Coordinates of C-alpha atoms and ligand atoms in Angstrom, one line a residue:
M240 CA 9.7 -10.1 19.5
S241 CA 7.3 -11.8 22.1
T242 CA 6.2 -10.5 25.4
E243 CA 8.4 -13.1 27.2
E244 CA 11.6 -11.6 25.5
L245 CA 11.0 -8.1 26.8
P246 CA 12.7 -7.2 30.1
A247 CA 10.1 -7.4 32.9
G248 CA 8.4 -4.2 33.8
T249 CA 9.0 -2.3 30.6
A250 CA 6.4 0.2 29.7
S251 CA 5.8 -1.5 26.3
R252 CA 5.0 -4.7 28.2
R253 CA 2.7 -3.2 30.6
L254 CA 0.8 -1.4 27.8
R255 CA 0.6 -4.6 25.9
A256 CA -0.8 -6.5 28.9
E257 CA -3.5 -3.8 29.3
S258 CA -4.4 -3.6 25.7
D259 CA -4.7 -7.5 25.5
A260 CA -7.5 -7.2 28.0
Y261 CA -9.5 -4.6 26.0
V262 CA -8.5 -4.4 22.4
L263 CA -9.4 -7.1 20.0
K264 CA -6.4 -7.5 17.7
C265 CA -6.2 -9.4 14.5
M266 CA -3.6 -7.4 12.6
G267 CA -0.2 -8.2 14.0
D268 CA 1.2 -8.7 17.4
V269 CA 4.2 -6.6 18.1
D270 CA 5.1 -5.7 21.8
L271 CA 6.0 -2.2 21.1
A272 CA 4.1 0.9 22.2
L273 CA 5.0 4.0 20.2
V274 CA 4.4 7.2 22.1
E275 CA 6.1 10.1 20.2
G276 CA 7.2 10.8 16.7
Q277 CA 8.8 13.6 14.7
G278 CA 9.8 13.3 11.0
V279 CA 11.4 9.9 10.6
R280 CA 12.2 9.5 14.3
V281 CA 9.9 7.7 16.6
R282 CA 10.2 6.9 20.4
D283 CA 8.7 3.9 22.2
A284 CA 7.3 3.9 25.7
D285 CA 10.6 2.9 27.2
G286 CA 12.4 5.8 25.7
R287 CA 14.2 3.9 22.8
E288 CA 14.4 5.9 19.6
Y289 CA 14.0 4.3 16.1
I290 CA 14.5 5.6 12.5
D291 CA 11.3 4.9 10.7
A292 CA 11.9 3.4 7.2
I293 CA 8.3 2.7 6.6
S294 CA 6.4 5.9 7.2
A295 CA 4.5 4.3 10.1
E296 CA 2.7 1.7 8.0
W297 CA 3.2 3.8 4.8
V298 CA 0.7 6.3 6.1
L299 CA 2.8 9.3 7.1
N300 CA 4.3 10.1 3.8
L301 CA 5.7 13.4 5.2
G302 CA 6.8 11.8 8.4
F303 CA 5.4 12.1 11.9
R304 CA 3.8 15.4 12.8
H305 CA 4.7 17.5 9.8
P306 CA 4.4 21.1 10.9
E307 CA 2.3 22.2 7.9
V308 CA -0.1 19.3 8.2
R309 CA -0.4 19.9 11.9
Q310 CA -1.1 23.6 11.4
A311 CA -3.7 22.9 8.8
I312 CA -5.4 20.5 11.2
L313 CA -5.4 23.1 14.0
E314 CA -6.8 25.8 11.7
Q315 CA -9.5 23.6 10.5
L316 CA -10.5 22.7 14.0
D317 CA -10.7 26.4 14.7
T318 CA -13.5 26.8 12.1
I319 CA -15.5 23.7 11.8
D320 CA -14.6 20.2 12.8
Y321 CA -17.3 18.1 11.1
V322 CA -19.8 18.6 8.2
S323 CA -22.4 16.1 7.4
P324 CA -22.1 14.6 3.9
V325 CA -25.5 16.0 3.0
F326 CA -24.2 19.6 3.3
E327 CA -21.6 21.4 1.3
S328 CA -18.1 21.5 2.8
E329 CA -15.3 23.8 1.6
A330 CA -12.5 21.5 2.6
R331 CA -14.1 18.5 0.9
T332 CA -14.5 20.3 -2.4
A333 CA -11.1 22.0 -2.3
L334 CA -9.4 18.6 -1.8
A335 CA -11.4 16.9 -4.6
K336 CA -10.6 19.8 -6.9
R337 CA -6.8 19.5 -6.1
L338 CA -6.8 15.7 -6.5
A339 CA -8.4 16.0 -9.9
E340 CA -6.0 18.8 -11.0
L341 CA -3.0 16.6 -10.1
A342 CA -4.5 13.3 -11.5
P343 CA -3.6 12.0 -14.9
G344 CA -6.1 12.1 -17.8
R345 CA -9.8 12.9 -17.2
L346 CA -10.0 11.6 -13.7
Q347 CA -12.3 14.2 -12.1
K348 CA -15.0 12.9 -9.6
V349 CA -13.9 12.0 -6.1
L350 CA -15.9 9.5 -4.1
Y351 CA -14.8 9.7 -0.4
A352 CA -14.5 6.9 2.1
L353 CA -12.6 6.2 5.2
S354 CA -10.4 3.2 4.5
G355 CA -8.7 1.7 1.5
G356 CA -11.0 -1.3 1.5
A357 CA -14.1 0.9 1.5
A358 CA -12.7 3.0 -1.3
V359 CA -12.1 -0.2 -3.3
E360 CA -15.8 -1.0 -2.7
G361 CA -16.6 2.4 -4.0
A362 CA -14.8 1.7 -7.2
M363 CA -16.5 -1.6 -7.5
H364 CA -20.0 0.1 -7.1
L365 CA -19.1 2.6 -9.9
A366 CA -17.9 -0.1 -12.2
M367 CA -20.9 -2.3 -11.6
R368 CA -23.3 0.6 -12.2
A369 CA -21.6 1.6 -15.4
T370 CA -21.0 -1.8 -17.0
G371 CA -24.0 -3.8 -15.7
G372 CA -21.5 -6.7 -14.9
S373 CA -20.4 -7.8 -11.5
D374 CA -17.4 -10.0 -12.0
F375 CA -13.9 -8.4 -11.5
V376 CA -10.5 -9.7 -12.5
C377 CA -7.7 -9.4 -10.0
L378 CA -4.3 -10.9 -9.4
D379 CA -3.8 -13.9 -7.2
A380 CA -1.3 -12.1 -5.0
A381 CA -3.3 -8.9 -4.9
F382 CA -4.3 -7.1 -1.7
H383 CA -7.4 -4.8 -1.9
G384 CA -8.7 -4.9 1.6
R385 CA -10.4 -7.0 4.3
T386 CA -14.0 -5.9 4.0
F387 CA -16.5 -8.6 2.8
A388 CA -16.5 -7.3 -0.8
T389 CA -12.7 -6.9 -0.9
I390 CA -11.6 -10.2 0.6
G391 CA -12.7 -11.8 -2.6
L392 CA -10.0 -9.6 -4.3
T393 CA -7.3 -10.3 -1.8
Y394 CA -4.8 -13.1 -1.4
V395 CA -6.0 -14.1 2.1
H396 CA -8.4 -16.9 1.2
P397 CA -8.7 -20.6 2.2
G398 CA -6.5 -21.8 -0.7
M399 CA -3.6 -19.9 0.6
V400 CA -4.0 -19.5 4.4
E401 CA -5.5 -22.5 6.0
G402 CA -9.0 -21.8 7.4
A403 CA -8.9 -18.1 6.3
N404 CA -12.4 -16.7 5.7
Q405 CA -14.0 -20.2 5.9
G406 CA -17.7 -20.1 6.9
L407 CA -18.1 -16.5 5.6
D408 CA -19.0 -17.6 2.0
R409 CA -22.3 -16.1 1.9
Y410 CA -20.7 -12.6 2.0
L411 CA -17.6 -13.3 -0.1
P412 CA -18.3 -12.9 -3.8
R413 CA -15.8 -15.0 -5.9
Q414 CA -13.8 -13.0 -8.3
M415 CA -11.6 -14.0 -11.2
R416 CA -7.9 -14.4 -10.3
V417 CA -5.2 -14.4 -12.8
P418 CA -1.5 -15.1 -12.0
T419 CA 0.4 -12.0 -10.7
Y420 CA 3.1 -10.3 -12.7
N421 CA 6.4 -11.2 -11.0
C422 CA 9.5 -11.1 -13.1
Y423 CA 11.7 -12.5 -10.3
R424 CA 9.4 -15.6 -9.9
C425 CA 7.4 -15.7 -13.2
P426 CA 4.3 -17.7 -12.5
L427 CA 4.4 -18.7 -16.2
G428 CA 8.1 -19.7 -16.2
L429 CA 8.9 -17.1 -18.8
Q430 CA 11.7 -14.6 -19.2
R431 CA 10.9 -10.9 -19.4
E432 CA 13.1 -10.4 -22.5
S433 CA 10.9 -12.9 -24.5
C434 CA 7.6 -13.2 -22.6
D435 CA 5.7 -10.4 -24.5
L436 CA 3.7 -9.8 -21.3
A437 CA 1.9 -13.1 -21.5
C438 CA 0.7 -12.5 -17.9
A439 CA -1.3 -9.4 -19.0
D440 CA -2.9 -11.4 -21.8
L441 CA -4.5 -13.6 -19.1
V442 CA -6.6 -10.6 -18.1
D443 CA -8.0 -10.7 -21.7
F444 CA -8.9 -14.3 -21.3
A445 CA -10.6 -13.8 -17.9
L446 CA -12.6 -10.8 -18.9
G447 CA -13.7 -12.6 -22.1
R448 CA -14.4 -16.1 -20.8
G449 CA -13.9 -16.3 -17.1
H450 CA -17.1 -14.6 -15.8
L451 CA -20.5 -15.7 -14.9
N452 CA -22.3 -12.4 -14.5
G453 CA -20.7 -10.1 -17.0
P454 CA -17.2 -8.5 -16.5
A455 CA -17.1 -5.3 -14.4
G456 CA -13.4 -4.4 -14.6
F457 CA -9.8 -5.2 -13.8
I458 CA -8.5 -4.1 -10.3
V459 CA -4.7 -4.0 -10.0
E460 CA -2.0 -2.5 -7.9
P461 CA 0.8 -0.7 -9.9
L462 CA 3.3 -2.3 -7.6
Q463 CA 2.2 -5.5 -5.8
A464 CA 2.6 -4.2 -2.3
N465 CA 1.6 -6.7 0.4
G466 CA 2.0 -9.5 -2.2
S467 CA 5.8 -9.3 -2.2
M468 CA 6.7 -5.7 -3.3
V469 CA 6.7 -6.5 -7.1
P470 CA 6.5 -3.6 -9.6
A471 CA 4.4 -4.1 -12.6
P472 CA 6.7 -4.7 -15.6
E473 CA 7.1 -2.0 -18.0
G474 CA 4.1 -2.0 -20.5
Y475 CA 1.9 -4.2 -18.3
L476 CA -0.6 -1.6 -17.2
K477 CA -0.8 -0.2 -20.7
R478 CA -1.5 -3.6 -22.2
A479 CA -4.1 -4.2 -19.4
H480 CA -5.7 -0.9 -20.3
E481 CA -6.0 -1.8 -24.0
I482 CA -7.5 -5.1 -22.9
C483 CA -10.0 -3.4 -20.6
R484 CA -11.0 -1.0 -23.4
S485 CA -11.6 -3.9 -25.8
H486 CA -14.1 -5.4 -23.2
D487 CA -15.6 -2.0 -22.4
V488 CA -14.8 -2.2 -18.7
P489 CA -12.7 0.1 -16.5
L490 CA -9.0 -0.3 -15.5
I491 CA -9.1 0.4 -11.8
V492 CA -5.7 1.1 -10.3
D493 CA -5.4 0.6 -6.6
E494 CA -2.9 3.2 -5.5
V495 CA -3.8 2.9 -1.8
Q496 CA -0.1 2.3 -1.3
G497 CA 1.5 3.5 -4.5
A498 CA 0.2 7.1 -4.8
L499 CA 1.3 10.4 -3.2
C500 CA 5.0 10.2 -4.3
R501 CA 5.5 6.8 -2.9
C502 CA 6.5 5.2 -6.3
G503 CA 7.9 8.6 -7.4
P504 CA 5.0 10.5 -9.2
M505 CA 2.0 11.9 -7.3
Y506 CA 0.0 9.1 -8.8
A507 CA 1.8 5.8 -9.6
S508 CA -0.2 5.3 -12.8
E509 CA 1.8 8.3 -14.3
R510 CA 4.9 6.2 -14.1
H511 CA 3.4 3.7 -16.3
G512 CA 2.0 6.3 -18.8
V513 CA -1.7 5.1 -18.2
E514 CA -4.8 7.1 -17.6
P515 CA -7.0 4.6 -15.9
E516 CA -10.8 5.0 -15.5
M517 CA -10.4 4.9 -11.7
I518 CA -7.6 5.4 -9.1
I519 CA -8.1 4.4 -5.5
L520 CA -6.4 6.4 -2.8
G521 CA -6.1 5.5 0.9
K522 CA -3.5 5.2 3.7
A523 CA -1.4 8.4 3.2
L524 CA -4.3 10.4 1.8
G525 CA -5.4 12.0 5.1
G526 CA -1.9 13.0 6.1
G527 CA -2.3 10.5 9.0
L528 CA -6.1 10.9 9.6
P529 CA -8.6 8.4 8.2
L530 CA -9.5 9.3 4.6
S531 CA -9.7 7.4 1.4
A532 CA -11.2 8.0 -2.1
T533 CA -11.9 6.8 -5.5
I534 CA -11.2 9.2 -8.3
A535 CA -13.1 8.4 -11.5
V536 CA -13.5 9.6 -15.0
P537 CA -17.1 11.1 -15.7
E538 CA -18.3 7.9 -17.5
Y539 CA -17.8 5.9 -14.3
S540 CA -19.2 8.5 -11.9
E541 CA -22.9 7.5 -11.5
L542 CA -24.4 6.1 -8.3
L543 CA -28.0 5.9 -7.2
P544 CA -28.9 8.2 -4.2
W545 CA -27.8 6.8 -0.8
E546 CA -26.5 3.5 -2.2
Y547 CA -22.9 4.2 -1.0
G548 CA -21.4 6.4 1.6
F549 CA -20.1 6.9 5.1
T550 CA -21.1 9.4 7.8
Q551 CA -17.5 10.5 8.4
A552 CA -16.3 10.3 4.8
G553 CA -14.7 13.6 3.6
N554 CA -14.3 14.8 7.2
P555 CA -13.1 18.4 6.9
V556 CA -10.2 18.0 9.3
A557 CA -8.9 15.1 7.3
C558 CA -9.5 17.0 4.0
A559 CA -7.5 20.0 5.4
A560 CA -4.6 17.7 6.4
A561 CA -4.7 16.1 3.0
L562 CA -4.7 19.4 1.2
A563 CA -1.8 20.8 3.2
M564 CA 0.2 17.5 2.5
L565 CA -0.5 17.8 -1.3
E566 CA 0.7 21.4 -1.2
V567 CA 4.0 20.5 0.5
M568 CA 4.5 17.7 -2.0
V569 CA 4.0 20.0 -5.0
R570 CA 5.9 23.0 -3.5
D571 CA 9.0 20.9 -2.4
D572 CA 8.9 18.8 -5.6
L573 CA 8.7 15.6 -3.6
P574 CA 8.0 13.4 -6.6
A575 CA 11.6 14.3 -7.6
N576 CA 12.9 13.7 -4.1
S577 CA 11.2 10.3 -4.0
E578 CA 12.9 9.3 -7.3
R579 CA 16.3 10.6 -6.1
M580 CA 16.2 9.2 -2.6
G581 CA 14.7 5.9 -4.0
A582 CA 17.6 5.6 -6.4
L583 CA 20.1 6.2 -3.5
L584 CA 18.5 3.7 -1.2
M585 CA 18.3 1.1 -4.2
S586 CA 22.1 1.6 -4.9
R587 CA 23.0 1.2 -1.1
L588 CA 20.8 -1.9 -0.9
E589 CA 22.4 -3.3 -4.1
E590 CA 25.8 -2.7 -2.6
I591 CA 24.8 -4.6 0.6
A592 CA 23.4 -7.4 -1.6
E593 CA 26.8 -7.9 -3.2
G594 CA 28.3 -8.9 0.1
S595 CA 25.3 -10.8 1.3
R596 CA 24.3 -14.4 1.1
L597 CA 20.6 -13.9 1.8
I598 CA 19.6 -11.1 -0.6
G599 CA 18.0 -12.6 -3.7
D600 CA 16.6 -9.5 -5.3
V601 CA 16.3 -5.8 -4.7
R602 CA 13.4 -4.0 -6.5
G603 CA 11.2 -1.1 -6.4
E604 CA 10.1 2.3 -7.7
G605 CA 10.7 5.6 -6.0
L606 CA 10.6 5.0 -2.3
M607 CA 8.7 1.8 -2.4
I608 CA 11.4 -0.8 -2.2
G609 CA 11.5 -4.5 -1.5
V610 CA 14.5 -6.7 -0.6
E611 CA 13.7 -10.4 -1.1
L612 CA 15.6 -12.8 1.1
V613 CA 16.3 -16.3 -0.1
R614 CA 18.4 -19.3 1.2
D615 CA 19.8 -20.0 -2.2
R616 CA 20.0 -17.6 -5.1
A617 CA 19.7 -20.4 -7.6
T618 CA 16.7 -22.2 -6.1
K619 CA 15.2 -19.0 -4.6
E620 CA 14.0 -20.9 -1.6
E621 CA 12.3 -18.3 0.7
A622 CA 14.3 -17.4 3.8
W623 CA 11.3 -17.1 6.1
T624 CA 12.9 -17.6 9.4
E625 CA 16.0 -15.4 8.5
T626 CA 13.6 -12.6 7.4
D627 CA 12.1 -12.6 10.9
Q628 CA 15.5 -12.6 12.4
V629 CA 16.6 -9.6 10.2
M630 CA 13.4 -7.7 11.2
A631 CA 14.2 -8.3 14.8
A632 CA 17.9 -7.4 14.5
C633 CA 16.8 -4.1 12.7
L634 CA 14.5 -3.2 15.5
D635 CA 17.1 -4.0 18.0
L636 CA 19.5 -1.7 16.3
G637 CA 16.9 1.1 16.1
L638 CA 15.5 0.7 12.5
M639 CA 11.8 0.0 11.6
V640 CA 11.3 -1.9 8.4
G641 CA 8.3 -3.9 7.2
K642 CA 7.7 -7.4 5.8
S643 CA 5.8 -8.6 2.8
G644 CA 4.5 -11.6 0.9
P645 CA 4.7 -13.6 -1.1
V646 CA 1.1 -14.4 -0.3
W647 CA 1.5 -17.1 2.4
G648 CA -0.1 -15.3 5.3
S649 CA 2.4 -13.4 7.5
N650 CA 5.4 -15.6 6.4
G651 CA 6.9 -12.9 4.4
N652 CA 10.4 -13.0 3.0
V653 CA 10.6 -9.6 1.5
I654 CA 11.8 -6.6 3.7
K655 CA 10.0 -3.4 2.8
F656 CA 11.4 0.1 2.8
K657 CA 8.9 2.9 2.4
P658 CA 10.3 5.9 4.2
A659 CA 8.7 9.4 4.2
V660 CA 9.0 10.9 0.7
N661 CA 10.7 14.0 2.2
V662 CA 13.5 11.9 3.6
T663 CA 17.0 13.2 3.3
A664 CA 20.2 11.6 2.0
D665 CA 21.7 11.4 5.5
E666 CA 18.6 9.7 6.7
I667 CA 18.7 7.2 3.8
D668 CA 22.3 6.6 4.7
E669 CA 21.5 5.8 8.3
M670 CA 18.7 3.4 7.3
A671 CA 20.9 1.5 4.9
T672 CA 23.8 1.4 7.3
I673 CA 21.7 -0.1 10.2
F674 CA 20.0 -2.5 7.7
G675 CA 23.5 -3.7 6.5
R676 CA 24.6 -4.3 10.1
A677 CA 21.4 -6.2 11.0
L678 CA 21.7 -8.4 8.0
A679 CA 25.4 -9.1 8.7
R680 CA 24.5 -10.0 12.3
V681 CA 22.0 -12.7 11.1
E682 CA 24.3 -14.0 8.4
A683 CA 27.2 -14.3 10.8
A684 CA 25.0 -16.2 13.3
A685 CA 23.7 -18.7 10.7
Ligands
LIG3 C1 -3.2 -1.8 -2.1 C2 -4.1 -1.8 -1.0 N1 -5.4 -1.7 -1.2 C3 -6.3 -1.6 -0.1 C4 -5.9 -1.8 1.1 C5 -7.0 -1.8 2.3 O1 -6.7 -0.6 3.0 P1 -7.4 -0.5 4.5 O2 -6.6 -1.4 5.4 O3 -7.3 1.0 4.8 O4 -8.8 -0.9 4.3 C6 -4.6 -2.1 1.4 C7 -4.1 -2.2 2.8 O5 -3.0 -2.7 3.1 C8 -3.6 -2.0 0.4 O6 -2.3 -2.2 0.6

């Protein structure tokens, strides 16, 4: 939706014009000012209500203004609102302990940061200190952040988006990219039944022969999120872990999107039966407040004094919000809700797919679901324009969905569903019904 299409004088348009003068934006461009939210409902500046199927950028895993998270924030503010990282802080320790208790395997030490990208850098530090190497293997459709160190691990690079990151080379370390797992569009042209996870074996090749400065680890998402919403095939992470072990480097699972019941279990790695050396958390971790972390096994928990850290990392208010969120997730068994509601949404989307021309594939885990739109199911030609039209129709009908990959800048052809993990069956039904109507509107017009 562009500014021109909005009726003149709307509050969203006014706010947009004002923000354009003062806010430097380089992450999207939607003329919609959101002013109030509760649960999965959100209202814009013009009073229109939407049902949110993406947890506000997959950050509010318990929905807007969850009462217990809100209460924990207020109580923390009533005691102490900031503690310098050089001092001890109760909230920071309590959260680290809880994250470790809930984590798979021997993951125990929590290194705090403020954003997903900064936490990925923390994992890189830990891996480099322990291995002595500095070259990482990552997937070509991976997204691990937009900081200087993480751009090298992320798909937005000059080969893929014209001009992207050019001229910044001095600060962009090259990393080893191997083809992304993608059973809908296998980069190796293989079939899952007979491929024997050949894509995972490329990690072995890269760790053994692709590096210049010694391998430092394999960084991977358990479900390729921004790069097209593709789940790792069964057995992939286990195979990758065996390969990492054979090279004596860590498996680093970036769960910035996948953790905290998003893919079902508290940590997405559990779903794959792996106990990685490090898991990276971000986005939803702070219950809506800025907080991220790397959680590592003891062998990967050494840093030199002061070589990594952020003044606000482990802020007690964010830690208190995170703790309250985790307790709700455990008490209300939200991993099970995510599985149940995810299965319900998948089945509704599959039903819609049966009567649709544009849906090529529906895939996901828990409440992390992608719907890939194609012009032709046989050729799988990406339906770029139609995807934008479906997104606009959803918004027009009062549904917020997201858009993803596959790796060509913002031209996504995969609609993302990532609702709050405490979503109800009625809310799922409403989301699916609106999506079906939006899709039918676009298909009828074509
Ligand atoms: C898997 C993954 N890792 C890291 C990041 C970077 O997070 P942030 O934007 O908080 O730096 C993202 C952001 O989308 C992500 O999806």
